[in-house]
CSV table of C-alpha atoms and ligand atoms in Angstrom, one decimal:
chain,number,residue,atom,x,y,z
A,980,MET,CA,-132.4,115.5,2.9
A,981,GLU,CA,-135.0,114.1,0.5
A,982,LYS,CA,-138.2,113.5,2.7
A,983,LEU,CA,-139.6,110.4,0.8
A,984,TYR,CA,-142.4,110.4,3.4
A,985,TYR,CA,-144.0,113.4,1.9
A,986,GLN,CA,-144.0,111.8,-1.6
A,987,ASP,CA,-145.5,108.6,-0.5
A,988,THR,CA,-146.5,108.1,3.2
A,989,TYR,CA,-146.7,104.4,2.6
A,990,LEU,CA,-143.1,103.5,1.7
A,991,LYS,CA,-141.9,101.0,4.3
A,992,THR,CA,-138.2,100.8,3.1
A,993,ALA,CA,-135.9,102.9,1.2
A,994,GLU,CA,-132.2,102.5,0.4
A,995,VAL,CA,-130.1,105.6,1.8
A,996,VAL,CA,-126.5,106.8,2.2
A,997,VAL,CA,-125.6,108.0,5.5
A,998,THR,CA,-124.3,111.5,5.5
A,999,ALA,CA,-123.6,112.4,9.2
A,1000,VAL,CA,-122.9,110.4,12.6
A,1001,ARG,CA,-122.5,111.5,15.9
A,1002,HIS,CA,-121.7,109.5,19.0
A,1003,THR,CA,-123.2,111.5,22.1
A,1004,GLY,CA,-122.3,108.6,24.7
A,1005,LYS,CA,-125.9,107.8,25.0
A,1006,ALA,CA,-126.8,107.1,21.4
A,1007,THR,CA,-125.7,107.0,18.1
A,1008,GLU,CA,-127.3,110.1,16.0
A,1009,VAL,CA,-127.3,109.5,12.2
A,1010,GLN,CA,-128.5,111.6,9.3
A,1011,THR,CA,-129.0,109.9,5.9
A,1012,ASP,CA,-129.2,111.8,2.3
A,1013,ARG,CA,-132.9,110.8,2.1
A,1014,THR,CA,-135.3,109.0,4.7
A,1015,ILE,CA,-138.9,107.6,5.0
A,1016,PHE,CA,-138.7,108.3,8.8
A,1017,TYR,CA,-140.8,110.9,10.2
A,1018,PRO,CA,-139.5,113.1,13.3
A,1019,GLU,CA,-141.3,113.4,16.4
A,1020,SER,CA,-143.4,116.4,15.8
A,1021,GLY,CA,-146.7,118.3,16.5
A,1022,GLY,CA,-147.9,115.6,19.2
A,1023,GLN,CA,-147.1,112.8,16.7
A,1024,PRO,CA,-144.1,110.4,17.9
A,1025,GLY,CA,-140.8,109.9,15.9
A,1026,ASP,CA,-140.8,106.3,13.7
A,1027,ARG,CA,-139.0,103.4,14.7
A,1028,GLY,CA,-137.5,100.6,12.8
A,1029,PHE,CA,-134.2,99.5,11.1
A,1030,LEU,CA,-131.1,101.2,9.5
A,1031,GLY,CA,-129.7,98.1,7.9
A,1032,SER,CA,-129.3,95.8,10.9
A,1033,TYR,CA,-129.1,98.4,13.8
A,1034,SER,CA,-132.4,99.3,15.7
A,1035,VAL,CA,-133.8,102.9,15.2
A,1036,LEU,CA,-135.2,103.6,18.7
A,1037,ASP,CA,-136.5,107.1,18.0
A,1038,THR,CA,-136.3,109.9,15.3
A,1039,ARG,CA,-136.1,113.1,16.2
A,1040,LYS,CA,-136.1,116.5,14.3
A,1041,ALA,CA,-132.8,118.6,13.7
A,1042,ASP,CA,-133.0,122.6,13.8
A,1043,ASP,CA,-133.4,122.5,10.0
A,1044,GLY,CA,-136.2,120.2,10.2
A,1045,ASP,CA,-134.3,117.0,8.8
A,1046,SER,CA,-134.7,113.5,10.4
A,1047,VAL,CA,-132.2,112.3,13.1
A,1048,LEU,CA,-132.1,108.7,13.5
A,1049,ILE,CA,-131.6,107.7,17.3
A,1050,LEU,CA,-129.6,104.3,17.4
A,1051,GLU,CA,-128.1,102.7,20.3
A,1052,LYS,CA,-124.6,104.2,21.6
A,1053,ASP,CA,-121.5,103.1,19.7
A,1054,CYS,CA,-123.4,101.8,16.6
A,1055,PRO,CA,-120.5,101.2,14.0
A,1056,VAL,CA,-122.3,103.3,11.1
A,1057,SER,CA,-120.1,105.4,9.1
A,1058,VAL,CA,-120.5,108.4,6.6
A,1059,GLY,CA,-120.9,106.9,3.1
A,1060,ASP,CA,-122.4,103.6,4.4
A,1061,SER,CA,-125.2,102.6,1.8
A,1062,LEU,CA,-127.8,100.9,4.0
A,1063,VAL,CA,-131.6,100.0,3.9
A,1064,LEU,CA,-134.1,101.8,6.1
A,1065,SER,CA,-137.2,100.0,7.4
A,1066,LEU,CA,-140.0,100.9,9.2
A,1067,ASP,CA,-141.5,99.5,12.2
A,1068,TRP,CA,-144.9,99.7,10.2
A,1069,GLY,CA,-147.4,98.9,12.9
A,1070,HIS,CA,-146.1,101.6,14.9
A,1071,ARG,CA,-146.1,104.1,11.9
A,1072,TYR,CA,-149.4,103.3,10.5
A,1073,ARG,CA,-151.3,103.3,14.1
A,1074,PHE,CA,-149.9,107.1,14.3
A,1075,MET,CA,-150.7,107.9,10.9
A,1076,ALA,CA,-154.5,106.8,11.3
A,1077,MET,CA,-154.3,108.4,14.8
A,1078,HIS,CA,-153.3,111.8,13.5
A,1079,ALA,CA,-155.8,111.8,10.7
A,1080,ALA,CA,-158.2,111.0,13.3
A,1081,GLN,CA,-157.3,113.8,15.4
A,1082,HIS,CA,-157.4,116.3,12.2
A,1083,MET,CA,-161.1,115.0,11.6
A,1084,LEU,CA,-162.2,115.1,15.3
A,1085,SER,CA,-160.8,118.9,15.6
A,1086,GLY,CA,-162.4,119.6,12.5
A,1087,LEU,CA,-165.7,118.3,13.3
A,1088,LEU,CA,-165.6,120.0,16.7
A,1089,PHE,CA,-164.7,123.3,15.1
A,1090,THR,CA,-167.4,123.1,12.2
A,1091,ASN,CA,-170.3,121.5,14.2
A,1092,HIS,CA,-169.8,123.0,17.8
A,1093,GLN,CA,-167.7,126.0,17.2
A,1094,ILE,CA,-165.0,124.6,19.7
A,1095,GLY,CA,-161.1,125.3,19.0
A,1096,THR,CA,-158.1,122.7,19.6
A,1097,VAL,CA,-155.4,124.1,21.6
A,1098,ALA,CA,-153.0,120.9,22.2
A,1099,VAL,CA,-153.1,117.5,21.2
A,1100,HIS,CA,-151.2,114.3,22.0
A,1101,GLN,CA,-150.7,110.9,20.6
A,1102,GLY,CA,-150.1,108.3,22.9
A,1103,GLU,CA,-149.5,104.6,22.9
A,1104,GLU,CA,-152.8,103.9,24.4
A,1105,TYR,CA,-155.0,107.2,23.4
A,1106,LEU,CA,-155.4,110.1,21.8
A,1107,THR,CA,-156.1,113.4,23.7
A,1108,ILE,CA,-157.4,116.8,22.4
A,1109,GLU,CA,-157.3,119.9,24.7
A,1110,THR,CA,-160.0,122.1,23.7
A,1111,ASP,CA,-160.4,126.0,23.9
A,1112,LYS,CA,-163.7,125.4,26.1
A,1113,ALA,CA,-164.0,125.3,30.0
A,1114,GLU,CA,-167.0,123.1,29.9
A,1115,ILE,CA,-168.4,120.4,27.0
A,1116,SER,CA,-171.8,118.5,27.7
A,1117,GLN,CA,-171.9,114.8,27.2
A,1118,GLU,CA,-174.4,115.3,24.4
A,1119,THR,CA,-171.6,117.4,22.6
A,1120,VAL,CA,-169.2,114.5,23.1
A,1121,ASP,CA,-171.8,111.9,21.8
A,1122,ALA,CA,-172.6,114.2,18.9
A,1123,LEU,CA,-168.8,114.6,18.0
A,1124,VAL,CA,-168.5,110.5,18.0
A,1125,ARG,CA,-171.6,110.0,15.9
A,1126,ALA,CA,-170.4,112.3,13.4
A,1127,ALA,CA,-166.7,111.0,13.3
A,1128,ASN,CA,-167.8,107.5,12.9
A,1129,GLN,CA,-170.1,108.7,10.0
A,1130,ALA,CA,-167.1,110.3,8.3
A,1131,ILE,CA,-165.2,107.2,8.5
A,1132,SER,CA,-168.1,105.5,6.9
A,1133,GLU,CA,-168.2,107.9,4.3
A,1134,ALA,CA,-164.4,107.2,3.0
A,1135,HIS,CA,-163.1,111.0,2.8
A,1136,PRO,CA,-160.0,111.1,0.9
A,1137,ILE,CA,-157.1,112.7,2.6
A,1138,ILE,CA,-155.1,115.1,0.2
A,1139,TYR,CA,-152.6,117.6,0.1
A,1140,HIS,CA,-151.9,121.2,-1.3
A,1141,GLU,CA,-148.8,123.3,-1.6
A,1142,MET,CA,-149.7,126.9,-1.6
A,1143,SER,CA,-148.1,130.5,-0.8
A,1144,HIS,CA,-148.5,131.6,2.7
A,1145,LYS,CA,-150.9,134.5,1.2
A,1146,ASP,CA,-153.0,131.9,-0.6
A,1147,ALA,CA,-153.2,129.8,2.8
A,1148,GLU,CA,-154.1,132.6,4.9
A,1149,ALA,CA,-157.2,133.5,2.6
A,1150,LEU,CA,-158.6,129.9,3.1
A,1151,GLY,CA,-159.6,130.9,6.7
A,1152,LEU,CA,-158.3,127.9,8.4
A,1153,ARG,CA,-159.4,126.9,12.1
A,1154,ARG,CA,-155.8,127.5,13.3
A,1155,SER,CA,-153.4,130.0,12.5
A,1156,ILE,CA,-150.5,129.2,10.3
A,1157,LYS,CA,-147.2,128.6,12.3
A,1158,VAL,CA,-144.6,128.2,9.2
A,1159,GLU,CA,-143.0,130.7,7.2
A,1160,GLY,CA,-143.0,130.5,3.4
A,1161,ASP,CA,-144.9,128.0,1.4
A,1162,VAL,CA,-147.6,126.2,3.2
A,1163,ARG,CA,-148.5,122.4,3.2
A,1164,ILE,CA,-152.6,122.1,3.3
A,1165,VAL,CA,-153.8,118.9,4.4
A,1166,GLU,CA,-157.5,118.3,3.2
A,1167,ILE,CA,-159.8,115.7,4.6
A,1168,VAL,CA,-162.2,116.4,1.7
A,1169,GLY,CA,-165.5,117.8,2.9
A,1170,VAL,CA,-164.5,117.8,6.5
A,1171,ASP,CA,-161.4,119.8,7.3
A,1172,ARG,CA,-158.3,121.7,6.0
A,1173,ILE,CA,-155.4,122.8,8.2
A,1174,ALA,CA,-151.9,123.5,7.6
A,1175,CYS,CA,-149.7,120.4,8.8
A,1176,GLY,CA,-146.3,118.9,8.0
A,1177,GLY,CA,-147.4,115.6,9.3
A,1178,VAL,CA,-148.1,112.3,8.0
A,1179,HIS,CA,-151.7,110.8,7.6
A,1180,VAL,CA,-153.5,108.0,6.1
A,1181,ALA,CA,-155.1,108.5,2.6
A,1182,ASN,CA,-158.8,108.0,3.7
A,1183,THR,CA,-160.8,108.3,6.7
A,1184,SER,CA,-162.0,104.7,6.3
A,1185,GLU,CA,-158.4,103.7,7.3
A,1186,ILE,CA,-159.3,105.3,10.8
A,1187,ARG,CA,-162.0,102.2,11.2
A,1188,LEU,CA,-163.6,103.5,14.3
A,1189,ILE,CA,-163.4,106.4,17.0
A,1190,TYR,CA,-164.6,105.5,20.6
A,1191,SER,CA,-164.6,107.9,23.4
A,1192,LEU,CA,-162.8,107.4,26.7
A,1193,GLY,CA,-164.4,110.3,28.4
A,1194,HIS,CA,-163.5,113.8,29.1
A,1195,GLU,CA,-162.0,115.7,31.9
A,1196,GLN,CA,-161.2,119.6,33.1
A,1197,ILE,CA,-157.5,120.5,33.0
A,1198,ARG,CA,-156.1,124.0,33.4
A,1199,GLY,CA,-159.7,125.2,32.8
A,1200,HIS,CA,-159.8,123.5,29.6
A,1201,VAL,CA,-161.9,120.3,28.7
A,1202,ARG,CA,-159.5,117.5,27.6
A,1203,LEU,CA,-161.2,114.6,25.3
A,1204,TYR,CA,-159.7,111.1,25.2
A,1205,PHE,CA,-160.2,108.9,22.5
A,1206,ARG,CA,-159.1,105.4,20.8
A,1207,CYS,CA,-159.2,104.9,17.4
A,1208,GLY,CA,-158.5,101.8,14.8
A,1209,GLU,CA,-157.8,98.3,16.5
A,1210,GLN,CA,-157.5,100.0,19.8
A,1211,ALA,CA,-161.1,101.1,19.6
A,1212,ILE,CA,-162.5,97.9,18.5
A,1213,GLU,CA,-160.8,96.2,21.3
A,1214,SER,CA,-162.0,98.5,23.9
A,1215,ALA,CA,-165.5,98.2,22.5
A,1216,ILE,CA,-165.3,94.4,22.8
A,1217,GLN,CA,-163.8,94.4,26.3
A,1218,ASN,CA,-166.1,96.9,27.7
A,1219,GLU,CA,-169.1,94.9,26.1
A,1220,LYS,CA,-168.0,91.9,28.0
A,1221,VAL,CA,-167.6,93.9,31.3
A,1222,ILE,CA,-170.9,95.5,30.8
A,1223,GLN,CA,-172.8,91.9,30.1
A,1224,GLY,CA,-170.9,90.3,33.0
A,1225,LEU,CA,-172.1,93.0,35.2
A,1226,ASN,CA,-175.6,92.6,33.7
A,1227,ARG,CA,-175.7,89.0,34.6
A,1228,ARG,CA,-174.5,89.5,38.2
A,1229,LEU,CA,-176.8,92.2,39.0
A,1230,SER,CA,-179.9,90.9,36.9
A,1231,CYS,CA,-180.3,94.2,35.1
A,1232,LYS,CA,-180.2,96.2,32.0
A,1233,ALA,CA,-177.1,98.4,31.0
A,1234,ASP,CA,-178.7,101.5,31.8
A,1235,GLU,CA,-179.9,100.3,35.3
A,1236,LEU,CA,-176.3,99.4,36.4
A,1237,GLU,CA,-175.5,102.8,37.9
A,1238,GLY,CA,-178.6,102.5,40.2
A,1239,GLN,CA,-178.0,99.0,40.8
A,1240,VAL,CA,-174.4,99.8,42.3
A,1241,GLU,CA,-175.6,103.0,44.1
A,1242,ALA,CA,-178.2,100.6,46.0
A,1243,LEU,CA,-175.6,97.9,46.7
A,1244,GLN,CA,-173.2,100.5,48.0
A,1245,ASN,CA,-176.0,101.9,50.4
A,1246,ALA,CA,-176.8,98.2,51.4
A,1247,LEU,CA,-173.1,97.8,52.3
A,1248,THR,CA,-172.8,101.0,54.3
A,1249,GLU,CA,-175.9,100.0,56.3
A,1250,ALA,CA,-174.6,96.4,56.9
A,1251,ARG,CA,-171.4,97.8,58.0
A,1252,ASN,CA,-172.9,100.4,60.7
A,1253,ALA,CA,-175.4,97.6,61.8
A,1254,ARG,CA,-172.0,95.2,62.4
A,1255,THR,CA,-170.3,97.9,64.2
A,1256,GLN,CA,-173.0,98.5,66.5
A,1257,ALA,CA,-173.4,94.9,67.2
A,1258,TYR,CA,-169.7,94.4,67.7
A,1259,LYS,CA,-169.9,97.1,70.3
A,1260,ALA,CA,-172.7,95.5,72.0
A,1261,LEU,CA,-170.6,92.0,71.9
A,1262,ALA,CA,-167.7,94.0,73.3
A,1263,LEU,CA,-169.5,95.5,75.8
A,1264,ALA,CA,-171.2,92.2,77.0
A,1265,GLU,CA,-167.8,90.5,76.9
A,1266,ILE,CA,-166.0,92.8,79.2
A,1267,LYS,CA,-169.0,92.8,81.7
A,1268,ASP,CA,-168.8,88.7,81.6
A,1269,ALA,CA,-165.0,88.8,82.1
A,1270,VAL,CA,-164.4,91.9,84.8
A,1271,ASP,CA,-163.7,90.3,88.1
A,1272,SER,CA,-164.3,92.1,91.5
A,1273,TYR,CA,-161.0,94.2,91.4
A,1274,GLY,CA,-162.3,95.7,87.9
A,1275,PHE,CA,-159.7,93.6,86.3
A,1276,CYS,CA,-160.2,91.6,82.9
A,1277,SER,CA,-158.1,90.0,80.0
A,1278,ILE,CA,-159.6,89.0,76.7
A,1279,VAL,CA,-158.0,87.2,73.9
A,1280,CYS,CA,-160.2,88.0,70.8
A,1281,GLU,CA,-160.6,86.6,67.2
A,1282,GLU,CA,-158.3,87.7,64.2
A,1283,GLY,CA,-160.1,90.5,62.4
A,1284,THR,CA,-161.8,92.0,65.3
A,1285,ASP,CA,-162.1,95.8,65.6
A,1286,LEU,CA,-160.4,96.7,69.1
A,1287,LEU,CA,-162.1,100.2,68.6
A,1288,CYS,CA,-165.2,98.4,70.1
A,1289,TYR,CA,-163.5,97.4,73.3
A,1290,ALA,CA,-162.3,101.1,73.5
A,1291,ASN,CA,-165.8,102.4,73.1
A,1292,ALA,CA,-166.9,100.3,76.2
A,1293,VAL,CA,-164.4,101.7,78.4
A,1294,PRO,CA,-166.6,104.8,79.6
A,1295,THR,CA,-169.2,102.4,80.8
A,1296,PHE,CA,-167.1,101.2,83.7
A,1297,GLN,CA,-166.1,103.4,86.7
A,1298,ASP,CA,-163.0,101.0,87.5
A,1299,LEU,CA,-161.3,99.1,84.7
A,1300,ALA,CA,-157.8,97.5,84.3
A,1301,MET,CA,-158.3,95.8,81.0
A,1302,VAL,CA,-156.0,94.2,78.4
A,1303,VAL,CA,-157.2,92.9,75.1
A,1304,LEU,CA,-155.1,91.0,72.4
A,1305,CYS,CA,-156.1,90.2,68.9
A,1306,PRO,CA,-154.0,88.2,66.5
A,1307,ASP,CA,-153.3,90.1,63.3
A,1308,LYS,CA,-151.5,88.5,60.4
A,1309,GLY,CA,-148.8,86.8,62.5
A,1310,ARG,CA,-148.5,89.7,65.0
A,1311,THR,CA,-150.9,90.7,67.8
A,1312,LYS,CA,-152.7,94.0,68.2
A,1313,TRP,CA,-153.0,95.0,71.9
A,1314,LEU,CA,-155.2,97.3,73.8
A,1315,ILE,CA,-154.8,98.5,77.6
A,1316,ALA,CA,-157.3,100.5,79.5
A,1317,LEU,CA,-156.7,102.0,82.9
A,1318,LYS,CA,-159.7,103.7,84.3
A,1319,GLY,CA,-160.9,105.0,87.8
A,1320,ARG,CA,-158.6,104.0,90.6
A,1321,TYR,CA,-156.2,102.4,87.9
A,1322,GLU,CA,-155.8,105.7,86.2
A,1323,SER,CA,-152.9,106.9,88.4
A,1324,ILE,CA,-150.8,104.1,87.3
A,1325,ASP,CA,-148.1,105.7,85.0
A,1326,PHE,CA,-148.3,103.8,81.7
A,1327,ASN,CA,-145.2,105.1,80.3
A,1328,GLY,CA,-143.6,103.6,83.5
A,1329,LEU,CA,-144.9,100.3,82.4
A,1330,ARG,CA,-143.6,100.4,78.7
A,1331,LYS,CA,-140.3,99.3,79.0
A,1332,THR,CA,-140.8,96.3,81.5
A,1333,LEU,CA,-144.4,95.4,79.8
A,1334,LEU,CA,-144.5,95.7,76.3
A,1335,SER,CA,-140.9,94.4,75.8
A,1336,ILE,CA,-142.2,91.0,76.9
A,1337,ILE,CA,-144.2,90.8,73.6
A,1338,ASN,CA,-141.8,93.2,71.7
A,1339,ALA,CA,-144.7,95.5,71.5
A,1340,LYS,CA,-145.1,99.3,70.2
A,1341,GLY,CA,-147.7,101.9,70.3
A,1342,GLY,CA,-149.1,104.5,72.9
A,1343,GLY,CA,-152.0,106.4,73.2
A,1344,ARG,CA,-153.9,108.8,75.9
A,1345,SER,CA,-155.3,107.7,79.5
A,1346,PRO,CA,-157.3,105.9,79.9
A,1347,VAL,CA,-156.9,103.8,76.6
A,1348,PHE,CA,-153.5,102.8,75.0
A,1349,GLN,CA,-152.9,100.6,72.1
A,1350,GLY,CA,-150.4,99.3,69.4
A,1351,VAL,CA,-149.1,96.3,67.6
A,1352,ALA,CA,-146.7,93.4,69.0
A,1353,ASP,CA,-144.3,91.6,66.9
A,1354,CYS,CA,-145.2,88.4,68.6
A,1355,ASN,CA,-147.8,85.5,68.2
A,1356,ASP,CA,-146.4,83.4,71.0
A,1357,LYS,CA,-149.2,82.0,73.1
A,1358,GLN,CA,-146.9,81.4,76.0
A,1359,ALA,CA,-145.4,85.1,75.8
A,1360,LEU,CA,-148.8,86.5,75.5
A,1361,GLN,CA,-149.9,84.6,78.5
A,1362,GLY,CA,-147.0,86.0,80.4
A,1363,PHE,CA,-147.7,89.5,79.0
A,1364,ILE,CA,-151.1,89.1,80.5
A,1365,GLU,CA,-150.0,88.0,83.9
A,1366,GLU,CA,-147.4,90.6,84.2
A,1367,PHE,CA,-150.1,93.2,83.5
A,1368,ARG,CA,-152.2,91.7,86.2
A,1369,ASN,CA,-149.6,91.7,88.5
A,1370,THR,CA,-148.2,95.3,88.2
A,1371,VAL,CA,-151.9,96.9,88.2
A,1372,LEU,CA,-153.0,94.8,91.3
A,1373,LYS,CA,-150.2,94.8,93.2
B,2247,ZN,ZN1,-151.5,116.6,10.4
């Protein structure tokens, strides 16, 4: 198979002749006499596009290195057919630039920071570089991003050299050579040299922009995340919008945002604690107000009330038979307390007769039981309260 993508990585169409067709039941796999379609390899995704009028969904590498076009199942393609191959150029170009960006970043990491690359992945959203280091400082990542964008603005040509394995070994490349026989060296002039069979843009200026998305530790290695080209520019625009919006809302500069958010979080925690204390005091006062001389009380509270506030008040009372109901998104939360002289009442014995009135579920441990009822009918809820009163006071 003639690999036209090595002669000219910018070829978008080519006339080809079908040399092999295989129907797998899931797809139609097609090989051609020559190709501009690069197969998935080395973290770079396979090309997409069209063979004649048929969609090429992916391109995979055969055992001999040739490209296998993956078409939808049962495509009526035959050996000998002469058809036009056309690339989804947007997809290819984006990944060609991203792949060249990866070479440039790995080269700069190695030369400037003595950090090796152990694995790479080019995704739809971002590029990842897994390094051989367990820790990398933010200052190093920042220096890398500055150097990468400097190399983009300096417009370094990206060129190829074919050479013997021995000559290539003598270059002392940053990564060992994996292939046998002659070697294809990709050189970003003045930045990086490495053996690679992939497709790349012709100049670093085509990468346009490198934008760091941060880094994290995975399997004892630091993995770096980047965007490049259009996606990097879009990230910068969108992120700046978010920052400016936050600056306006919080009336501060970008470098003060983190401190401001932390102060707000602390204030929120304090306010929540104060609210809980207030609700507890309120619940206690409410029970004291509602409880009768038998120690019985029933309370229907507002939606959103935390029933835990009522549960917390229970130890204050010597004898208490209390039911609290609280509407909750069309259902009803319930809480029952049986304390002191009422503790001898077997709650589990009440479950069938009492809870079934409002279709309630739940349980607990003496003296407090709670749960949710699949009911919000006022009459049924009033019936539930009366039945509870009659049962405990009889
Ligand atoms: Zn490459």
